[in-house]
XYZ file of C-alpha atoms in Angstrom:
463
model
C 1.749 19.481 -26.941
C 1.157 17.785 -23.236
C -1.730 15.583 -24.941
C 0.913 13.634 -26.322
C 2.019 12.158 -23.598
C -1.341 10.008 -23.689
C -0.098 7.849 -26.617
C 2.272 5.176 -25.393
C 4.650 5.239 -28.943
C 5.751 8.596 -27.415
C 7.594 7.358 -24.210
C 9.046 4.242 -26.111
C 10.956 6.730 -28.567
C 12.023 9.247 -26.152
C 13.085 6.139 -23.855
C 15.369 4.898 -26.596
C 17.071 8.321 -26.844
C 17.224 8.129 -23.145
C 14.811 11.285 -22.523
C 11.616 11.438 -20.775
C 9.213 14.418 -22.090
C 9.166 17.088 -19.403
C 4.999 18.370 -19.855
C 4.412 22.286 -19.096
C 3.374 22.612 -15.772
C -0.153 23.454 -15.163
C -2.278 23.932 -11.781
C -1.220 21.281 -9.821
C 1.811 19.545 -12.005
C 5.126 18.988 -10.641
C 8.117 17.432 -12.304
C 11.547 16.313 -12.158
C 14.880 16.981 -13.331
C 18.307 15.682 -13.193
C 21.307 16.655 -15.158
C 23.897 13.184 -15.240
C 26.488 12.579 -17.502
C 27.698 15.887 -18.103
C 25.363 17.667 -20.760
C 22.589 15.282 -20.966
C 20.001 16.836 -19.249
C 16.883 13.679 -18.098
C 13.516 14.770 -17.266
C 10.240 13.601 -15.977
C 6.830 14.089 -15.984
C 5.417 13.109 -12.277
C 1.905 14.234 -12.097
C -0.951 15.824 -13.945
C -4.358 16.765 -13.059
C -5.318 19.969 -14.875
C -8.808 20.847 -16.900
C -6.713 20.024 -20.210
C -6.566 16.301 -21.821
C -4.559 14.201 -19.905
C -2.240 11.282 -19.545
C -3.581 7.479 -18.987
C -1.169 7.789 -16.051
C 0.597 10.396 -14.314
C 3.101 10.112 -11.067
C 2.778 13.053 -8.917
C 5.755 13.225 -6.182
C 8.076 15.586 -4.730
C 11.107 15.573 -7.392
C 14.158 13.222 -5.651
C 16.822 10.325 -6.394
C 14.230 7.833 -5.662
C 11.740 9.138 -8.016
C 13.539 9.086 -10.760
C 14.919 5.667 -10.056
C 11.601 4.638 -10.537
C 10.399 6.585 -13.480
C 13.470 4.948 -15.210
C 12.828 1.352 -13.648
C 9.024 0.993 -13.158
C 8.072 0.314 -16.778
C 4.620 -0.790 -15.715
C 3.770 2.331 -14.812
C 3.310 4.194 -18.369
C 2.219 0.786 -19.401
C -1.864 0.943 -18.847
C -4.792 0.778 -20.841
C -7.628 0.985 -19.527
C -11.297 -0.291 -21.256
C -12.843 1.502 -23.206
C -15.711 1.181 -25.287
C -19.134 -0.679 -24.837
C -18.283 -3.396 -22.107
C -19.050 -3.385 -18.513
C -15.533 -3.101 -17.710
C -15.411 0.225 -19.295
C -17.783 1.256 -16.163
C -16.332 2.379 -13.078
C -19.416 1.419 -10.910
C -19.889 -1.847 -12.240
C -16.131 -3.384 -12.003
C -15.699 -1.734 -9.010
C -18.373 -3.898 -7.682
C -17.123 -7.244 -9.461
C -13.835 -6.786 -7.652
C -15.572 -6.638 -4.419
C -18.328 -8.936 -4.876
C -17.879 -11.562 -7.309
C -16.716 -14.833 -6.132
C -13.187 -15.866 -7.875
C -11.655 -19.649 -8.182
C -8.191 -18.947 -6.184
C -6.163 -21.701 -6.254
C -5.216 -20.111 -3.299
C -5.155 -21.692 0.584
C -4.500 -20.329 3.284
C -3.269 -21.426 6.891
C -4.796 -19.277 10.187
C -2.574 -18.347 13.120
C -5.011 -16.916 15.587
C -2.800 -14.454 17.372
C -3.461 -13.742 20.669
C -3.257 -9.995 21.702
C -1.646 -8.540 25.076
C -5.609 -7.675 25.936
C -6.976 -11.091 25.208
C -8.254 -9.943 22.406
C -7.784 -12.479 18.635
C -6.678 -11.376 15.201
C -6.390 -13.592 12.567
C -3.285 -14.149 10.262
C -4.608 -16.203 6.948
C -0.678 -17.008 5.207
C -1.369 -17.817 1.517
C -0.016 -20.850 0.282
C -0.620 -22.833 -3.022
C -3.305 -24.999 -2.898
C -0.809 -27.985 -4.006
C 1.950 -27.824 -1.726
C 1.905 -30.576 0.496
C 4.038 -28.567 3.529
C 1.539 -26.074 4.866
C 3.674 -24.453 7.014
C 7.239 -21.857 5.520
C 9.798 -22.492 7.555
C 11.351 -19.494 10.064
C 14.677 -19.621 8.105
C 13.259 -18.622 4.519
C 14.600 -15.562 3.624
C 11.433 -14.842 1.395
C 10.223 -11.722 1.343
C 6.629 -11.481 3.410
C 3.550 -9.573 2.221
C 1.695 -8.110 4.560
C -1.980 -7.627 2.667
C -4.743 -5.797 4.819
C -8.087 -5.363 3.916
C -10.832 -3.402 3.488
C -11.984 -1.535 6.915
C -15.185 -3.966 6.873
C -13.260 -7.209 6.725
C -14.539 -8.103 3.159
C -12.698 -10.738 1.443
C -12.577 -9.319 -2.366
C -11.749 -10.724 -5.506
C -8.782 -7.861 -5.221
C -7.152 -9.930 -2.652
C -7.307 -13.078 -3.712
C -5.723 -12.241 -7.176
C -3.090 -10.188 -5.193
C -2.105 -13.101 -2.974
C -1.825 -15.654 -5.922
C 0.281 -13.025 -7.687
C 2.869 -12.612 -4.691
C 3.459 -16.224 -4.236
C 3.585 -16.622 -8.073
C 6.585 -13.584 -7.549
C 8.251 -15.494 -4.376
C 6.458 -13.725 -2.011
C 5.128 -15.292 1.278
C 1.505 -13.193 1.390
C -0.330 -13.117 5.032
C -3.430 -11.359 5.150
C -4.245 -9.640 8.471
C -7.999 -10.085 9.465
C -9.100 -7.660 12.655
C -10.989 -8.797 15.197
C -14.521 -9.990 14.283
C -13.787 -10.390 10.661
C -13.351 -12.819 8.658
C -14.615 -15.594 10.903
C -12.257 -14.248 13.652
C -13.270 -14.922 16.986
C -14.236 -11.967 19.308
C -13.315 -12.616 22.980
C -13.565 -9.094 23.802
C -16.000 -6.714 24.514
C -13.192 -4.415 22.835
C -13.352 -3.494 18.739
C -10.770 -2.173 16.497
C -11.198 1.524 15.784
C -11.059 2.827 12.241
C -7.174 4.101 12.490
C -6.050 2.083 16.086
C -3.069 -0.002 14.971
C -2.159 -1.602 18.489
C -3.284 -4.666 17.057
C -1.074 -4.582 13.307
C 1.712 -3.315 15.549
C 1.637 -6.759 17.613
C 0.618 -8.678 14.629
C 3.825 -7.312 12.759
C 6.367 -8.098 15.503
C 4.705 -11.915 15.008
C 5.841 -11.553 11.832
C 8.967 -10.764 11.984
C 9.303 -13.309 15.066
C 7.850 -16.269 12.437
C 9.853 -14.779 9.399
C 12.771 -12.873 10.893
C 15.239 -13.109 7.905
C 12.751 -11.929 5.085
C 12.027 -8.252 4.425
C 8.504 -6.867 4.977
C 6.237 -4.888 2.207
C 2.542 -3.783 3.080
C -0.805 -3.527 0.750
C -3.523 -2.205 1.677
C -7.094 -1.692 -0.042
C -9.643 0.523 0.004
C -10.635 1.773 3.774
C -8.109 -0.544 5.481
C -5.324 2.010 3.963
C -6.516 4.135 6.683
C -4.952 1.237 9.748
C -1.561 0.728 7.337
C -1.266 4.489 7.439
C -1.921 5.333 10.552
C 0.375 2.333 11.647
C 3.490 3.602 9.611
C 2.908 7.011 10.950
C 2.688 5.966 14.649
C 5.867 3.740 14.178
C 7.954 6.266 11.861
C 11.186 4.284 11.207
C 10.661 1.500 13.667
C 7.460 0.298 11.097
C 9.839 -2.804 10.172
C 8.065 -2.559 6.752
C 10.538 -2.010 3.730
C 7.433 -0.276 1.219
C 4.303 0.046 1.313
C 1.293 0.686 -1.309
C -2.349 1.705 -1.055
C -4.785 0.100 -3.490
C -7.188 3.055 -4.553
C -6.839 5.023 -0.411
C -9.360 6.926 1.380
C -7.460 9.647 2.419
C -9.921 11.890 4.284
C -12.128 9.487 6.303
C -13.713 11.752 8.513
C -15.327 13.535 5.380
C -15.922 10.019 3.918
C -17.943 8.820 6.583
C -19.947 12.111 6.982
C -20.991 12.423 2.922
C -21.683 8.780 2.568
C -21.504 6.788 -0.123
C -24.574 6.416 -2.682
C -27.586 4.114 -1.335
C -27.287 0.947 -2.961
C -23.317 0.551 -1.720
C -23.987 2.257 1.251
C -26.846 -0.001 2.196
C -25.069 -2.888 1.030
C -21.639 -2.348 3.549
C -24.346 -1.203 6.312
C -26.138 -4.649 6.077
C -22.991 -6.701 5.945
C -21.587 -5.127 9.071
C -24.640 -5.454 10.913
C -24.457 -9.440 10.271
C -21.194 -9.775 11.231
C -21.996 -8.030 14.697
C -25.662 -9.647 15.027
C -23.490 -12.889 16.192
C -22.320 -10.804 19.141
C -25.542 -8.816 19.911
C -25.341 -10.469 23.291
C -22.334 -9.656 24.584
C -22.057 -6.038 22.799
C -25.323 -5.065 24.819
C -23.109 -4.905 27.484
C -21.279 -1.792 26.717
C -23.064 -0.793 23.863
C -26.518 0.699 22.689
C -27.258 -2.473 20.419
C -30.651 -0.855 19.544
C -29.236 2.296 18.411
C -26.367 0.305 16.520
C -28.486 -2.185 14.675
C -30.996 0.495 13.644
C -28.386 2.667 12.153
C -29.121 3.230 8.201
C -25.764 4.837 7.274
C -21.586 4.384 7.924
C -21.537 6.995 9.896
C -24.317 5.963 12.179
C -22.803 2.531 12.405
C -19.405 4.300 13.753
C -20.698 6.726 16.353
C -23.253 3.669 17.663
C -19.893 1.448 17.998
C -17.017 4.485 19.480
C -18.926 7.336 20.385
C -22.019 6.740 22.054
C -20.674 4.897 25.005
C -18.018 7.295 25.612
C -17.011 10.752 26.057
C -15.442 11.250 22.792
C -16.990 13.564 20.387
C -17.573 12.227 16.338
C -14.910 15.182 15.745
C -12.404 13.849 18.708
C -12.529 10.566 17.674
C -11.472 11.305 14.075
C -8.544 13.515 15.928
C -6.998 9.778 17.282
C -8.088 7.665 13.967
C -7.793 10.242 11.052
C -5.035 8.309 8.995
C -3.186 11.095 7.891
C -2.485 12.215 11.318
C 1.015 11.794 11.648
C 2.394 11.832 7.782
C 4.928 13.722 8.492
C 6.559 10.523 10.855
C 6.208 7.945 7.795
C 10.011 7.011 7.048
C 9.291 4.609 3.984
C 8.262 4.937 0.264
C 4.553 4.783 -0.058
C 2.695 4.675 -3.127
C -0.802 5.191 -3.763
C -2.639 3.916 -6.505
C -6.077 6.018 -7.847
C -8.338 6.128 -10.126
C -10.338 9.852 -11.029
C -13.663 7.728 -11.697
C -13.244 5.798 -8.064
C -17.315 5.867 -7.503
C -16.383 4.929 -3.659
C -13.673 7.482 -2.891
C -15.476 10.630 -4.701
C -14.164 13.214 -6.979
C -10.381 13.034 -6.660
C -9.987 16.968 -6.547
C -11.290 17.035 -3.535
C -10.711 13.661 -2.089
C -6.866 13.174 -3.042
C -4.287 15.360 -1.049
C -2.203 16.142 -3.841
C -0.328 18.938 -1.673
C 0.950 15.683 0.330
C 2.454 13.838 -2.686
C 3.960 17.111 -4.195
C 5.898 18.165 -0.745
C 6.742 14.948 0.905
C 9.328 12.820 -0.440
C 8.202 9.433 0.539
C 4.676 9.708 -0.844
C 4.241 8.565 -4.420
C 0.335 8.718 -6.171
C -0.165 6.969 -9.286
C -3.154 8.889 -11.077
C -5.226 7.285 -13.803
C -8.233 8.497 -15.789
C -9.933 5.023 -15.225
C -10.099 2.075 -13.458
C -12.973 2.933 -10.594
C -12.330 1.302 -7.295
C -9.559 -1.130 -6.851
C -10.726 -2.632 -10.475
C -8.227 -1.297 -12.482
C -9.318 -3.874 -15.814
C -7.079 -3.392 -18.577
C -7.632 -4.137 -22.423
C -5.969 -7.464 -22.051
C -6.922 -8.809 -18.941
C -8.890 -11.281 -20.634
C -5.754 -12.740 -22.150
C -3.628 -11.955 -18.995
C -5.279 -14.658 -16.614
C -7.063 -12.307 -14.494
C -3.624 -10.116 -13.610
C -4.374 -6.829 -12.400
C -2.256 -3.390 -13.344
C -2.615 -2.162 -10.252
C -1.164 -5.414 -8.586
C 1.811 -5.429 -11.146
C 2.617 -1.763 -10.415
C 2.752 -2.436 -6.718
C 5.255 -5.617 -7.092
C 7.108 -3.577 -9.606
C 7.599 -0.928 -6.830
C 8.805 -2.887 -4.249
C 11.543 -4.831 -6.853
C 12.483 -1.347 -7.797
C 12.787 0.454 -4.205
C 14.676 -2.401 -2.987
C 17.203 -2.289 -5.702
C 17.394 1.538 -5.271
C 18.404 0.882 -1.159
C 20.673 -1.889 -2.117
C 22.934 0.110 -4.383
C 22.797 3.440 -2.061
C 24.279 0.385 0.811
C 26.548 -0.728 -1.666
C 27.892 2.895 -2.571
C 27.446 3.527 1.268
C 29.647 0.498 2.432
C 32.263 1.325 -0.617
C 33.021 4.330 0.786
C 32.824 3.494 4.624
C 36.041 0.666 3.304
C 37.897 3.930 1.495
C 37.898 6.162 4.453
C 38.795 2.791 6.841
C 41.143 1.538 4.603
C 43.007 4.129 2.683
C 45.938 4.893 5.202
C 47.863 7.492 6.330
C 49.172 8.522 3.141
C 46.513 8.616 0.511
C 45.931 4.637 0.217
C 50.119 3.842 -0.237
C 49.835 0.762 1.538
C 46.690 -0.467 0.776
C 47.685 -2.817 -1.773
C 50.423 -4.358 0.901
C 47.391 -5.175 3.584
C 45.908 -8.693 3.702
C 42.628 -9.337 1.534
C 41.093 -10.433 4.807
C 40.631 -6.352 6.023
C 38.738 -5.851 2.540
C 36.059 -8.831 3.757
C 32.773 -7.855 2.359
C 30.265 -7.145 5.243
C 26.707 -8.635 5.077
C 23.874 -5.985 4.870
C 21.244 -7.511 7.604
C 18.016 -7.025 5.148
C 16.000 -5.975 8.275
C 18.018 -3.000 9.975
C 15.238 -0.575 9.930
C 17.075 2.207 11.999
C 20.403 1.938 9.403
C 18.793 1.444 6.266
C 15.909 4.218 6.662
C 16.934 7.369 7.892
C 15.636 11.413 7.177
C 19.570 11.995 5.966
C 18.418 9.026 2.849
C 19.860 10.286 -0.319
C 16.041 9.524 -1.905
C 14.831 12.449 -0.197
C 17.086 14.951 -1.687
């Protein structure tokens, strides 16, 4: 019966037998299987989202090595349980909106680098640091891993991020948020604004980072709207992103149709109001190249967008959305992604409609974590009360990056192996390799930033 895959006792015992229940496929349900070990035959369930009852959480991918590396590793992901009941958590509207607006004690700091662009234009880089260490600055020669957090499209600081960042550094991470231009306190010194999927100016803030942090591997979050920049960033860069993994916190995948539905009044009204503050500081200058009155008068997102990219210009709402629409170039993203959703999402709409499942089913570097609750980037849990304020969704995403890296460190291991076999084996089927000096079998450092060797179309975790 597939509707036992909701209750958690089931995956424990077929995980101690070393079997993972393969669920009948229904409308839009894919899953994997891999025979190892001769006649044991392992099987996964990676996605569900049919009429029927479902699982808490399902992973819908294209079947491959990496997948079921982490349906094997990635505990946390079968591990979710969501509210239920009669508490406000339970709601999807109403913890979606205490992520977002709630103030939250971090004992979090963080140090700016205002980073000059090639245009003249500022973006801000906030690094997260605890709020007791005496040395504010890491120094160039940690080999740390860096966290590249970006957030929402409206430049919203959220409880979301906060909690993320003091997770990372709590997991050795070095967590800088990147803050566009004109939010976040961010000076603007241009006439010039950030489109909705431009990322010229995360492309020069990420070659900062690796300049600052050169020996430490890169991993990228993004939340809500500002997945749209981090995708459309690793799908203009392709292989030369210089980001190990990636994750989007609860994605808006189809932004065009996102901006044109709208969002209900009061959270509509709500983002309209905050980004007409931000700009009234700049009404000025803006005047200059843009129709302030139209912009300022503007009652909905979309309104706000065309005032700001359209009206000025020769571009059409519908070319615009041709050079910004995140999913643009998908088919050029050359690292694991995962995305992280929630049915109820109140922001994001009805996920039938709203989630490209056909992109997570065919492409193998696309991953979608699917649960039945947890609204929009809230995500509360049964226990979070008792957790300190940890969030699933931020321990699947850390979980996913341990587990990808230790997937591409044993395919170089395996890969290097084999490179010293064929080198090293001689003339005669390896006779004299036990006469040769241990000096030729010298292991050979894997440089943990050598984008163009380590991620490749020919990866075995697309098979």
């Amino acid at each position: 019966d597939p509707s036992w895959g909701a209750f958690p006792a089931r995956d424990a015992l077929l995980q101690r037998f070393g079997i993972l229940q393969q669920v009948a496929k229904g409308k839009t349900e894919k899953c994997v299987s891999e025979r190892e070990g001769g006649d044991d035959a392992q099987s996964a369930c990676v996605g569900a989202l049919t009429g029927e009852k479902p699982r808490t959480v399902a992973l819908i991918c294209k079947p491959s090595a990496l997948a079921n590396y982490l349906l094997k590793h990635c505990w946390t992901f079968s591990n979710y349980s969501p509210c239920v009941g009669w508490t406000w958590r339970a709601s999807a509207f109403l913890q979606s909106v205490y992520e977002a607006c709630w103030p939250y004690e971090s004992p979090v700091q963080f140090v700016r680098d205002n980073l000059q662009l090639s245009d003249d234009g500022l973006v801000a880089l906030d690094w997260a640091v605890p709020s007791y260490q005496k040395r504010r600055r890491t120094s160039s020669h940690s080999t740390s891993p860096v966290l590249l957090i970006i957030p929402n499209s409206f430049g919203k600081i959220t409880r979301n991020v906060l909690k993320l960042c003091e997770m990372a550094l709590s997991h050795g991470y070095l967590p800088v948020v990147f803050n566009r231009r004109n939010h976040n306190s961010c000076p603007l010194t241009t006439v010039k604004l950030q489109q909705f999927g431009d990322p010229a100016d995360l492309r020069e803030a990420v070659r900062y980072i690796r300049y600052r942090q050169p020996a430490g591997r890169l991993y990228a979050v993004s939340e809500s709207s500002g997945s749209g920049l981090l995708l459309s960033y690793l799908g203009e860069c392709g292989s030369s992103s210089y980001v190990t993994a990636a994750v989007c916190l609860s994605p808006v995948f189809r932004c065009q149709s996102w901006f044109e539905s709208g969002l209900c009044w009061p959270l509509q009204g709500a983002l309209v109001l905050y980004q007409k503050i931000c700009l009234s500081r700049y009404r000025t200058v803006l005047a200059e190249t843009l129709q302030t009155d139209t912009l300022f008068s503007s009652h909905s997102l979309r309104g706000l967008e065309e005032a700001l990219f359209c009206h000025n210009t020769s571009i059409t709402w519908d070319a615009y959305w041709e050079h910004n629409e995140p999913l643009r170039d998908v088919d050029e993203v050359a690292i694991p992604v995962l995305s992280v959703c929630a049915k109820d999402d109140p922001i994001r709409g009805d996920a039938h409609s709203t989630v490209p499942l056909e992109l997570f089913e065919t492409n193998p570097h696309f991953f979608l974590l699917l649960t039945d609750r947890g609204g929009h980037c809230g995500f509360s849990t049964q226990s979070e009360g008792n957790s300190h304020g940890i969030n699933w969704s931020h321990r699947a995403s850390l979980e996913f990056f341990r587990a990808t890296t230790d997937f591409f460190n044993a395919e170089e291991r395996v890969k290097q192996i084999a490179s010293r076999r064929r080198g090293l084996g001689g003339a005669a089927g390896g006779r004299f390799f036990r006469h040769r000096s241990v000096s030729t079998c010298k292991r050979v450092p894997a440089c943990s930033h050598n984008i163009h060797a380590i991620y490749s179309w020919q990866r075995s975790y697309t098979r």
